[in-house]
PDB file of C-alpha atoms in Angstrom:
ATOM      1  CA  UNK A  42    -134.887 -26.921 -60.051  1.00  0.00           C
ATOM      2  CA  UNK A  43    -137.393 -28.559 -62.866  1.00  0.00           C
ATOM      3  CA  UNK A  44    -140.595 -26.172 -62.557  1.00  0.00           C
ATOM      4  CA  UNK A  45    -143.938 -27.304 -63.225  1.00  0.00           C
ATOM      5  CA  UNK A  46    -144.114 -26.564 -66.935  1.00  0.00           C
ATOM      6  CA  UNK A  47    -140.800 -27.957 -67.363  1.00  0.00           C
ATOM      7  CA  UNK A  48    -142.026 -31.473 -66.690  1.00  0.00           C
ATOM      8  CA  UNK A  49    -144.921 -31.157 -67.850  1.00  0.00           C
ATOM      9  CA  UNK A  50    -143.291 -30.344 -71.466  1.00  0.00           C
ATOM     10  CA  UNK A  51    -140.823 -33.019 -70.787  1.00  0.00           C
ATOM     11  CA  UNK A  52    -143.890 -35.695 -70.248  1.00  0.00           C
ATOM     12  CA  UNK A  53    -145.297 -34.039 -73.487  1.00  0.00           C
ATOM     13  CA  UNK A  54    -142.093 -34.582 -75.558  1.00  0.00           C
ATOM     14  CA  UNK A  55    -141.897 -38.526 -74.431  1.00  0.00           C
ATOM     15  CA  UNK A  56    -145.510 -39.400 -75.828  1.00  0.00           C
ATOM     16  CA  UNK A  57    -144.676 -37.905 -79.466  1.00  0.00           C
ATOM     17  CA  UNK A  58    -141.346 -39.540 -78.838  1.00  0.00           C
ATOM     18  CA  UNK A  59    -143.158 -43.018 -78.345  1.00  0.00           C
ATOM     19  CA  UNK A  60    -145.610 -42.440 -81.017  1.00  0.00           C
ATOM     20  CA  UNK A  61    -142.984 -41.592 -83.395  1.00  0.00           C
ATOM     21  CA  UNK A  62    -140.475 -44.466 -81.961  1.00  0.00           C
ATOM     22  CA  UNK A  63    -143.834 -46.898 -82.451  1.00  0.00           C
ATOM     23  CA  UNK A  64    -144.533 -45.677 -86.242  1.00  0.00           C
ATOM     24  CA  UNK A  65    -148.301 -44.265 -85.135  1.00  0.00           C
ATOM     25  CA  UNK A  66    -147.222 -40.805 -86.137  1.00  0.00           C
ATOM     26  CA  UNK A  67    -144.534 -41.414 -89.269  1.00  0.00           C
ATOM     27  CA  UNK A  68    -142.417 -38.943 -91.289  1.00  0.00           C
ATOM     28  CA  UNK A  69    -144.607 -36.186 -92.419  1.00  0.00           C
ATOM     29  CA  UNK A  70    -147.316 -36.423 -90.665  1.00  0.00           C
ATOM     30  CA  UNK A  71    -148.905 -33.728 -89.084  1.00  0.00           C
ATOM     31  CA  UNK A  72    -148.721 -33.160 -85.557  1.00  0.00           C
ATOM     32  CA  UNK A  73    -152.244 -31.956 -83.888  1.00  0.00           C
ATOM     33  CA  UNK A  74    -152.663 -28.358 -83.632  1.00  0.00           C
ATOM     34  CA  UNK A  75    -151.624 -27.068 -80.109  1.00  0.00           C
ATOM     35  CA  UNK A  76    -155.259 -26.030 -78.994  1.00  0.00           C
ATOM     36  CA  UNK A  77    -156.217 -30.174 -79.800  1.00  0.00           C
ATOM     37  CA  UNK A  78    -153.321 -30.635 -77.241  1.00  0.00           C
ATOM     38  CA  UNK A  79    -153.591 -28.310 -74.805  1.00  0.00           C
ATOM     39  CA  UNK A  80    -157.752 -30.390 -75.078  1.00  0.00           C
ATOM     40  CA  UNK A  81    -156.330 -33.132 -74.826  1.00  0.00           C
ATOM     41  CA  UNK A  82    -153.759 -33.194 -72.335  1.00  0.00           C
ATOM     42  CA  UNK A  83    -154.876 -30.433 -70.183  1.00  0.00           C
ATOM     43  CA  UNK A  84    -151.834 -28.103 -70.592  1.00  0.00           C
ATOM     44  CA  UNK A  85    -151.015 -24.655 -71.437  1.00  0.00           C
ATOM     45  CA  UNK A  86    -150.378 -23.747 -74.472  1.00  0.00           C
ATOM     46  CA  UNK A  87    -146.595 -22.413 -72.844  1.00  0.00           C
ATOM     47  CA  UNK A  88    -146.064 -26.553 -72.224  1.00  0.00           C
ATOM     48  CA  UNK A  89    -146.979 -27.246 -75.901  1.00  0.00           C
ATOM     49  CA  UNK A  90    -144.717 -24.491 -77.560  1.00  0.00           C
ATOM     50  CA  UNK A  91    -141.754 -25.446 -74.784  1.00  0.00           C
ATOM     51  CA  UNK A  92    -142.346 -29.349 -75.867  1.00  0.00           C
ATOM     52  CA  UNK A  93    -142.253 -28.813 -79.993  1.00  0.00           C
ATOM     53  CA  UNK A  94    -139.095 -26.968 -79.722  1.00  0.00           C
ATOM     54  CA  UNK A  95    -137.440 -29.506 -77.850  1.00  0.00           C
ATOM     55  CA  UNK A  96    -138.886 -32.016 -80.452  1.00  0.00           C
ATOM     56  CA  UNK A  97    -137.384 -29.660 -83.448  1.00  0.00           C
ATOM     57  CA  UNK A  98    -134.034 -29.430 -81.590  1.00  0.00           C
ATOM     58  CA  UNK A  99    -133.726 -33.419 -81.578  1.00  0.00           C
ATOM     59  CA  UNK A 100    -135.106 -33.870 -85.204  1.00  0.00           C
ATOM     60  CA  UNK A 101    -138.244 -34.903 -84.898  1.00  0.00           C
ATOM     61  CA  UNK A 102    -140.348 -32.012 -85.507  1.00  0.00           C
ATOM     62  CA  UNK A 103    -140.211 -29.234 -88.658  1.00  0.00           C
ATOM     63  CA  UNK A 104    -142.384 -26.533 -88.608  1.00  0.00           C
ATOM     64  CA  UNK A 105    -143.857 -24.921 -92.265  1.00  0.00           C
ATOM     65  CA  UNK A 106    -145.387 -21.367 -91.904  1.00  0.00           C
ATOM     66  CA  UNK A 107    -148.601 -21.446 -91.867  1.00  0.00           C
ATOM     67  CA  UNK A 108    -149.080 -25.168 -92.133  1.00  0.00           C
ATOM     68  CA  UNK A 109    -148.083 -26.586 -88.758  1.00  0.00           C
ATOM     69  CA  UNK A 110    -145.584 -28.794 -87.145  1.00  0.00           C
ATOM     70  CA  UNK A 111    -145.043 -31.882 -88.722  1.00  0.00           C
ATOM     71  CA  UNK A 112    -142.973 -35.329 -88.372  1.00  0.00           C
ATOM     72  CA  UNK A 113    -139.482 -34.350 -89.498  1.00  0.00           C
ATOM     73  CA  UNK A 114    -138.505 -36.718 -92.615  1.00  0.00           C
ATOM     74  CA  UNK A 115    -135.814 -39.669 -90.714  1.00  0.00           C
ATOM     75  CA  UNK A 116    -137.297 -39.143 -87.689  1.00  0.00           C
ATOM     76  CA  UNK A 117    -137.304 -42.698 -86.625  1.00  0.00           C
ATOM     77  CA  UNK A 118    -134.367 -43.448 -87.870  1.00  0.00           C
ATOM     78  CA  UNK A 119    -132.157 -40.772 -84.845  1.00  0.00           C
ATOM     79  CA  UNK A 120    -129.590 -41.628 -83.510  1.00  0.00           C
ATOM     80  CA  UNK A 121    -128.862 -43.292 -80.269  1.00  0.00           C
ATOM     81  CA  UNK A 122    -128.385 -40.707 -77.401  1.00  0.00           C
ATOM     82  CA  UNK A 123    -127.259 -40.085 -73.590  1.00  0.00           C
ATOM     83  CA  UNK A 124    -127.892 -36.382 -72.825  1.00  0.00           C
ATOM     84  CA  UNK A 125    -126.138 -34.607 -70.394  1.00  0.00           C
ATOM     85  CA  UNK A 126    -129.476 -33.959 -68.573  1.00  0.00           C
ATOM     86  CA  UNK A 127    -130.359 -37.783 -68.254  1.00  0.00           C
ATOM     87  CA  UNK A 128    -126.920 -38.120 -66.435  1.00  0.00           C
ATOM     88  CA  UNK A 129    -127.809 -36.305 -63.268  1.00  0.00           C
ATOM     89  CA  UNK A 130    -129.018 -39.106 -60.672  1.00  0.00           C
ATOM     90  CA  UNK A 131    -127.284 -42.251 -59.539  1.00  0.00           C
ATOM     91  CA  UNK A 132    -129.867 -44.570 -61.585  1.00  0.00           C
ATOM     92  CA  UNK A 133    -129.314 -42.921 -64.786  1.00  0.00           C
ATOM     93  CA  UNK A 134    -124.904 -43.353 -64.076  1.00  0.00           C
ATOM     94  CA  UNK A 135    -126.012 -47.106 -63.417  1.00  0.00           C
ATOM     95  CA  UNK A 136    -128.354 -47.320 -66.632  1.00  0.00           C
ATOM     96  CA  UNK A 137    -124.933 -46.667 -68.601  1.00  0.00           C
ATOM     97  CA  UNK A 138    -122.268 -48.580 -66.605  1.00  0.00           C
ATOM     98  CA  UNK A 139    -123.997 -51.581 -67.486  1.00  0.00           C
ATOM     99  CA  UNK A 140    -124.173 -51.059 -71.191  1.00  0.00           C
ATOM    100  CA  UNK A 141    -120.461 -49.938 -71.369  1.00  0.00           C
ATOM    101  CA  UNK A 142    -119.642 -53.401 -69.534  1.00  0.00           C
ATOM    102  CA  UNK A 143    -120.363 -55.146 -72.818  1.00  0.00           C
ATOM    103  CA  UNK A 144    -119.129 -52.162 -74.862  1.00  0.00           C
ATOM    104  CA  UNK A 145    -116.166 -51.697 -73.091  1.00  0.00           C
ATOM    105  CA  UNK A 146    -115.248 -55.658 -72.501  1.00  0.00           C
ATOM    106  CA  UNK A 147    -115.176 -56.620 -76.671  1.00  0.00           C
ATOM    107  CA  UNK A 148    -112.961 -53.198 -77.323  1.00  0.00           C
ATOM    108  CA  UNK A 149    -110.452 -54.110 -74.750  1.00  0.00           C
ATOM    109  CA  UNK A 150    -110.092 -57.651 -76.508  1.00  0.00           C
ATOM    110  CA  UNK A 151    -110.008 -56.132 -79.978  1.00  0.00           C
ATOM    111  CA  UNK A 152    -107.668 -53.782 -79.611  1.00  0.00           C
ATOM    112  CA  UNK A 153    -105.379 -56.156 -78.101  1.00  0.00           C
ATOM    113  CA  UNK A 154    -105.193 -58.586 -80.747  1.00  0.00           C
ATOM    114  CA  UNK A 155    -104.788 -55.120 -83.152  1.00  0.00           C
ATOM    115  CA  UNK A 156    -102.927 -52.918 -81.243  1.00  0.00           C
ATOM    116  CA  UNK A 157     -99.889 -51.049 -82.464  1.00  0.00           C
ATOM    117  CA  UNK A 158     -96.483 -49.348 -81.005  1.00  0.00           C
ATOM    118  CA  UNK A 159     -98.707 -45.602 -81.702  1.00  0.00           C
ATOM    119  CA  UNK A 160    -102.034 -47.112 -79.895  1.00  0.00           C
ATOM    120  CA  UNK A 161     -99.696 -48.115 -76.861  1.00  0.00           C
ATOM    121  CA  UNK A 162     -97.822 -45.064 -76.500  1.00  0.00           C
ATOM    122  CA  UNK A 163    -100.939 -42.923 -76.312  1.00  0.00           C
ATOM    123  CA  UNK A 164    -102.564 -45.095 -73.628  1.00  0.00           C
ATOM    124  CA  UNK A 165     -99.770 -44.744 -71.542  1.00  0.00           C
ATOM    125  CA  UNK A 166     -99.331 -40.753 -72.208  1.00  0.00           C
ATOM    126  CA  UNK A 167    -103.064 -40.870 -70.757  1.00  0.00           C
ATOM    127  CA  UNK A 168    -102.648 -43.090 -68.206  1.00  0.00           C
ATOM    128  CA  UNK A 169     -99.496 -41.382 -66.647  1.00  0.00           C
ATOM    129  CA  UNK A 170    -101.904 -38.078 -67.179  1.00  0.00           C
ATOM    130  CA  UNK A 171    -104.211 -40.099 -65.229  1.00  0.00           C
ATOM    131  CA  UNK A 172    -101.632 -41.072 -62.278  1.00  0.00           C
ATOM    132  CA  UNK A 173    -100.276 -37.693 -62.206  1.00  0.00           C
ATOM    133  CA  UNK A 174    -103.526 -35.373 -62.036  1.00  0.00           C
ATOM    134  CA  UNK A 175    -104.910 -34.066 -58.615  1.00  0.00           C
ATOM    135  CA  UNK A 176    -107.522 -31.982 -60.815  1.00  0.00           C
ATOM    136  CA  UNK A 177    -110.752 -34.354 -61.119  1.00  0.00           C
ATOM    137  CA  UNK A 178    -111.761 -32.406 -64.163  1.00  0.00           C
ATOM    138  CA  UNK A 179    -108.432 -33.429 -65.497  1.00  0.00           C
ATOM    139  CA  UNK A 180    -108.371 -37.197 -64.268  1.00  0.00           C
ATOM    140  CA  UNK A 181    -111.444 -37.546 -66.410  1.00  0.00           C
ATOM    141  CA  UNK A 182    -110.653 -36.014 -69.283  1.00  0.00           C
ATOM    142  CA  UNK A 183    -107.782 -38.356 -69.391  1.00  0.00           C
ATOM    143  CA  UNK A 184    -109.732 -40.908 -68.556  1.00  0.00           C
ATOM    144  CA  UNK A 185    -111.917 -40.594 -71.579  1.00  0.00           C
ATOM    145  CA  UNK A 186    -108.797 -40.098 -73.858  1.00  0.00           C
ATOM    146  CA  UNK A 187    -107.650 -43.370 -72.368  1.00  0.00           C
ATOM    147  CA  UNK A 188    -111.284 -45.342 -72.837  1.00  0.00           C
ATOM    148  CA  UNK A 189    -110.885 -43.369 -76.693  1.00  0.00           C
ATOM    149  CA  UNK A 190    -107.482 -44.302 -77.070  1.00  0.00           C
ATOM    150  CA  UNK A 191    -108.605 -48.353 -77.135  1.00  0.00           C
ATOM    151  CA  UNK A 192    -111.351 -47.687 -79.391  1.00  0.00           C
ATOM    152  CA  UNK A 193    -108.814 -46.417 -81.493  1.00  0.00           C
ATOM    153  CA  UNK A 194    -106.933 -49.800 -81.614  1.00  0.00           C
ATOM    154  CA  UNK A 195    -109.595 -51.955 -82.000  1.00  0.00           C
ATOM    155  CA  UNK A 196    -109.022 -50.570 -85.800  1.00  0.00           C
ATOM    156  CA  UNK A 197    -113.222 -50.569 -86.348  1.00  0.00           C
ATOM    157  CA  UNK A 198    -113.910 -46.308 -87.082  1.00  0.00           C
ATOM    158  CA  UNK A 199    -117.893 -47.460 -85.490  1.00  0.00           C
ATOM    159  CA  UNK A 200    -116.561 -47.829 -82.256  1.00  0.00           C
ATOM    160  CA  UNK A 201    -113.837 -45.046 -82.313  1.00  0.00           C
ATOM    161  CA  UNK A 202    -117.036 -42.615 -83.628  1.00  0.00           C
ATOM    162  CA  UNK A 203    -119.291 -44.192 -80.846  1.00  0.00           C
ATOM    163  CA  UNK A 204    -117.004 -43.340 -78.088  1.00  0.00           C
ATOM    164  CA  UNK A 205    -117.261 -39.807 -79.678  1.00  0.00           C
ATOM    165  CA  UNK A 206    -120.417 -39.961 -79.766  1.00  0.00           C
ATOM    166  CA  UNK A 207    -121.590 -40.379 -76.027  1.00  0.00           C
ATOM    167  CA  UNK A 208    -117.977 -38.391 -75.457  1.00  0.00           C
ATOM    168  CA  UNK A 209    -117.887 -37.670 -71.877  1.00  0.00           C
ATOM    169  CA  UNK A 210    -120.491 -39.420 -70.547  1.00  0.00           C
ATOM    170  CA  UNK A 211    -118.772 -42.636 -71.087  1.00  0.00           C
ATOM    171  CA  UNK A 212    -116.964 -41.728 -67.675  1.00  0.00           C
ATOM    172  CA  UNK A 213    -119.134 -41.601 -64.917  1.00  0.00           C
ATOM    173  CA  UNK A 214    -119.090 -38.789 -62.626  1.00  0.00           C
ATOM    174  CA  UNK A 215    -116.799 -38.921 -59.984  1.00  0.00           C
ATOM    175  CA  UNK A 216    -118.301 -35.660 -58.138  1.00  0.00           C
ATOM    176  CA  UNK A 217    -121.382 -37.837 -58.010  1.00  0.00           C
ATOM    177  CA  UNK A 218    -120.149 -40.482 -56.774  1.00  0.00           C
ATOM    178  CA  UNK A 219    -117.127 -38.781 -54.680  1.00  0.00           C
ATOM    179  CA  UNK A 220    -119.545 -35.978 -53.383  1.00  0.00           C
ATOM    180  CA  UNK A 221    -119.098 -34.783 -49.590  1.00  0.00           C
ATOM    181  CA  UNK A 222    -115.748 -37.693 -49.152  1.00  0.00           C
ATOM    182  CA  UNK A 223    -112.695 -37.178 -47.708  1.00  0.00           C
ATOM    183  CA  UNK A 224    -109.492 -36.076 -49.562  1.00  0.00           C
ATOM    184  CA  UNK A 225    -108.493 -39.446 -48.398  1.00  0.00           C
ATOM    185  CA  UNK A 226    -111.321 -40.969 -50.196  1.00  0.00           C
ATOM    186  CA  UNK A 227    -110.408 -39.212 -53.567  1.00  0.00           C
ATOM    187  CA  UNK A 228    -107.265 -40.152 -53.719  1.00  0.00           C
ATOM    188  CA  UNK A 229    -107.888 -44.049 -52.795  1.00  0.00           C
ATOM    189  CA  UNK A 230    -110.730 -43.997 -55.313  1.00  0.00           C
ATOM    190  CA  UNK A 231    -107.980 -42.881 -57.781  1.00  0.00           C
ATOM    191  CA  UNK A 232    -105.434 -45.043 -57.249  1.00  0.00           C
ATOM    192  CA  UNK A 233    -108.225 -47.800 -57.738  1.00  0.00           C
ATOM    193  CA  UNK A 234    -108.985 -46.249 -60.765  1.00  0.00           C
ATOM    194  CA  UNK A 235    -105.539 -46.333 -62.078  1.00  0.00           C
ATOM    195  CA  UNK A 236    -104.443 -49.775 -60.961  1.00  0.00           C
ATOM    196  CA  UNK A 237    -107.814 -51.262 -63.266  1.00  0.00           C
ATOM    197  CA  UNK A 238    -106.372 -49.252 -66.258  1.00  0.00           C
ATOM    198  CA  UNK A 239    -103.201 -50.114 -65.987  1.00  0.00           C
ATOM    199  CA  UNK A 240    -104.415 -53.550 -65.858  1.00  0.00           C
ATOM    200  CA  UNK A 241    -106.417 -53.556 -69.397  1.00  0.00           C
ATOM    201  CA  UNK A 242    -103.141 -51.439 -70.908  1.00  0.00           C
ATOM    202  CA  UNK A 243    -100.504 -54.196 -69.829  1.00  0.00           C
ATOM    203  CA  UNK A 244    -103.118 -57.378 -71.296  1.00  0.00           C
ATOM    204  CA  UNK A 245    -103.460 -55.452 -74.574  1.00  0.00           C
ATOM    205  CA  UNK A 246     -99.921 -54.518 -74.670  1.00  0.00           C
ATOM    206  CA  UNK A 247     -99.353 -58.415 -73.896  1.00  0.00           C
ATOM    207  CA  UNK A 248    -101.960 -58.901 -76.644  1.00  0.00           C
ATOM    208  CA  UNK A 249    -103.453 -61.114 -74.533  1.00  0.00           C
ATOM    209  CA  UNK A 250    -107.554 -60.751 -75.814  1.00  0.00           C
ATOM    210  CA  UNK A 251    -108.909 -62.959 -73.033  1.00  0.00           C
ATOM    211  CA  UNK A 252    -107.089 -60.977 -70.156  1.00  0.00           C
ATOM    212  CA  UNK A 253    -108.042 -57.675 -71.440  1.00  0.00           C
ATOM    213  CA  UNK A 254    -111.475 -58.308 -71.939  1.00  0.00           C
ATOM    214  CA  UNK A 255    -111.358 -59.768 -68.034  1.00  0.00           C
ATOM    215  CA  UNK A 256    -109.420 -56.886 -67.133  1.00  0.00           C
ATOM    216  CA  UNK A 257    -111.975 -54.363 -68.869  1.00  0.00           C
ATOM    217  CA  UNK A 258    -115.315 -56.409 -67.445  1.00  0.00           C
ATOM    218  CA  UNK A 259    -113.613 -56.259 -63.930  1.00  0.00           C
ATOM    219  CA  UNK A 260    -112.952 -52.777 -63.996  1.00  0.00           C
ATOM    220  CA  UNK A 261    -117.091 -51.668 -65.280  1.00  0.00           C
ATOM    221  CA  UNK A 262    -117.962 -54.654 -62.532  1.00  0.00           C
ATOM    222  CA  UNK A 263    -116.511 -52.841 -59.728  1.00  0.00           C
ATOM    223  CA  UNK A 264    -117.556 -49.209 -60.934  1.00  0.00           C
ATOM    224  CA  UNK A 265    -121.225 -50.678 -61.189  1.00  0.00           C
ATOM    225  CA  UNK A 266    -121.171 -51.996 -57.726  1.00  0.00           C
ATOM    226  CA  UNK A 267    -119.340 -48.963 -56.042  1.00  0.00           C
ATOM    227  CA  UNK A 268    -122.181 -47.129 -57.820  1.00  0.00           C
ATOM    228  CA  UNK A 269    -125.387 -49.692 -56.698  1.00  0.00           C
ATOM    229  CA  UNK A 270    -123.785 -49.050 -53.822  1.00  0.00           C
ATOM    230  CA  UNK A 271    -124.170 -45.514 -53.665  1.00  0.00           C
ATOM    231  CA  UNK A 272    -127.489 -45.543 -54.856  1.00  0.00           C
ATOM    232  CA  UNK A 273    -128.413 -48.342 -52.006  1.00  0.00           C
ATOM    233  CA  UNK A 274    -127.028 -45.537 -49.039  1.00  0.00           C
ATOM    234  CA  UNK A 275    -124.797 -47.631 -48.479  1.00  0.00           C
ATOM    235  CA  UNK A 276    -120.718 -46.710 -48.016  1.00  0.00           C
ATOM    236  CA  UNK A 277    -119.255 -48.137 -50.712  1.00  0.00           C
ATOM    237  CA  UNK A 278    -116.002 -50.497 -50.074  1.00  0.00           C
TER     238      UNK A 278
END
């Protein structure tokens, strides 16, 4: 449960953020002292302290003893992030389905115009490791090594290290999604799963670009709809 403080800091640590994002407070400058904030804002000074260290664990703020807190040097320039903790609700899962539907839709056509014997063997080590799981946990970890696996082919190291980048959270969560279903339910939603990806894995082992890229944009379509509608209460198909 998010306590009081918690979100308060949290509301603290997206102002800076926008300030810094927007250039009003660059690289080393100072950040106001924490009685101007707690002024300012009407917070504790607890908030303040919680909301600078979670600024100094993403970069953006250095502290020098007995000077302050300051702008950390690159701060604008961090690098793009999903954290685990902005994965938790349906809208959030939705937020990222739709920019892996571009993502996903140009790898799937690279890869199959680059593909080799290797790159094909490992999709279809994950796939069958997809198929043959009844462990979720396991499903999408090979589900990720498949998505990774493509990436891989595409022969470009910035999308291979992107996929690492955002790592797990490329797969949406199927406990979210599959939460309080039927056995029945898992196992359909599955199967579903595997038919799309063997789909993608025979157009790029056809090297056929245009029919993975369909493929891969038909497979994110469905997942965002299943998902909308999840987040609409509705039962999804």
């Amino acid at each position: 449960m998010t306590t009081k403080a918690a979100s308060l800091a949290d509301d603290l640590v997206k102002q800076f953020e926008r300030r810094i994002e927007a250039g009003d407070m660059p690289p080393g400058s100072r950040f106001p002292t924490e009685k101007a904030i707690t002024d300012s804002f009407g917070v504790s000074r607890t908030v303040v302290r919680e909301a600078f260290a979670r600024l100094a664990a993403r970069g953006l703020l250095e502290s020098r003893r007995g000077s302050g807190a300051y702008v950390a040097e690159g701060a604008r320039y961090q690098a793009f992030q999903v954290t685990p903790e902005e994965m938790g609700g349906m809208g959030d899962v939705i937020k990222l389905l739709e920019m892996r539907m571009a993502l996903e839709t140009e790898i799937a056509g690279l890869a199959a115009v680059r593909r080799t014997d290797e790159n094909l063997a490992e999709m279809r080590q994950w796939l069958e490791t997809m198929r043959a799981s009844a462990d979720i946990d396991e499903a999408v970890a090979a589900d990720m090594a498949f998505h990774r696996a493509i990436a891989a082919a595409t022969r470009n190291d910035y999308y291979l290290r992107f996929m690492d980048f955002l790592g797990i959270r490329l797969v949406p969560p199927r406990r979210l999604f599959l939460r309080d279903r039927a056995d029945t339910e898992h196992r359909a939603y599955a199967r579903e799963i595997y038919r799309d990806h063997e789909s993608i894995l025979l157009a790029i082992t056809a090297q056929d670009a245009a029919r993975a890229r369909l493929a891969a944009r038909r497979h994110m379509k469905k997942s965002l709809e299943r998902h909308r509608q999840v987040q609409a209460g509705q039962a999804p198909d």
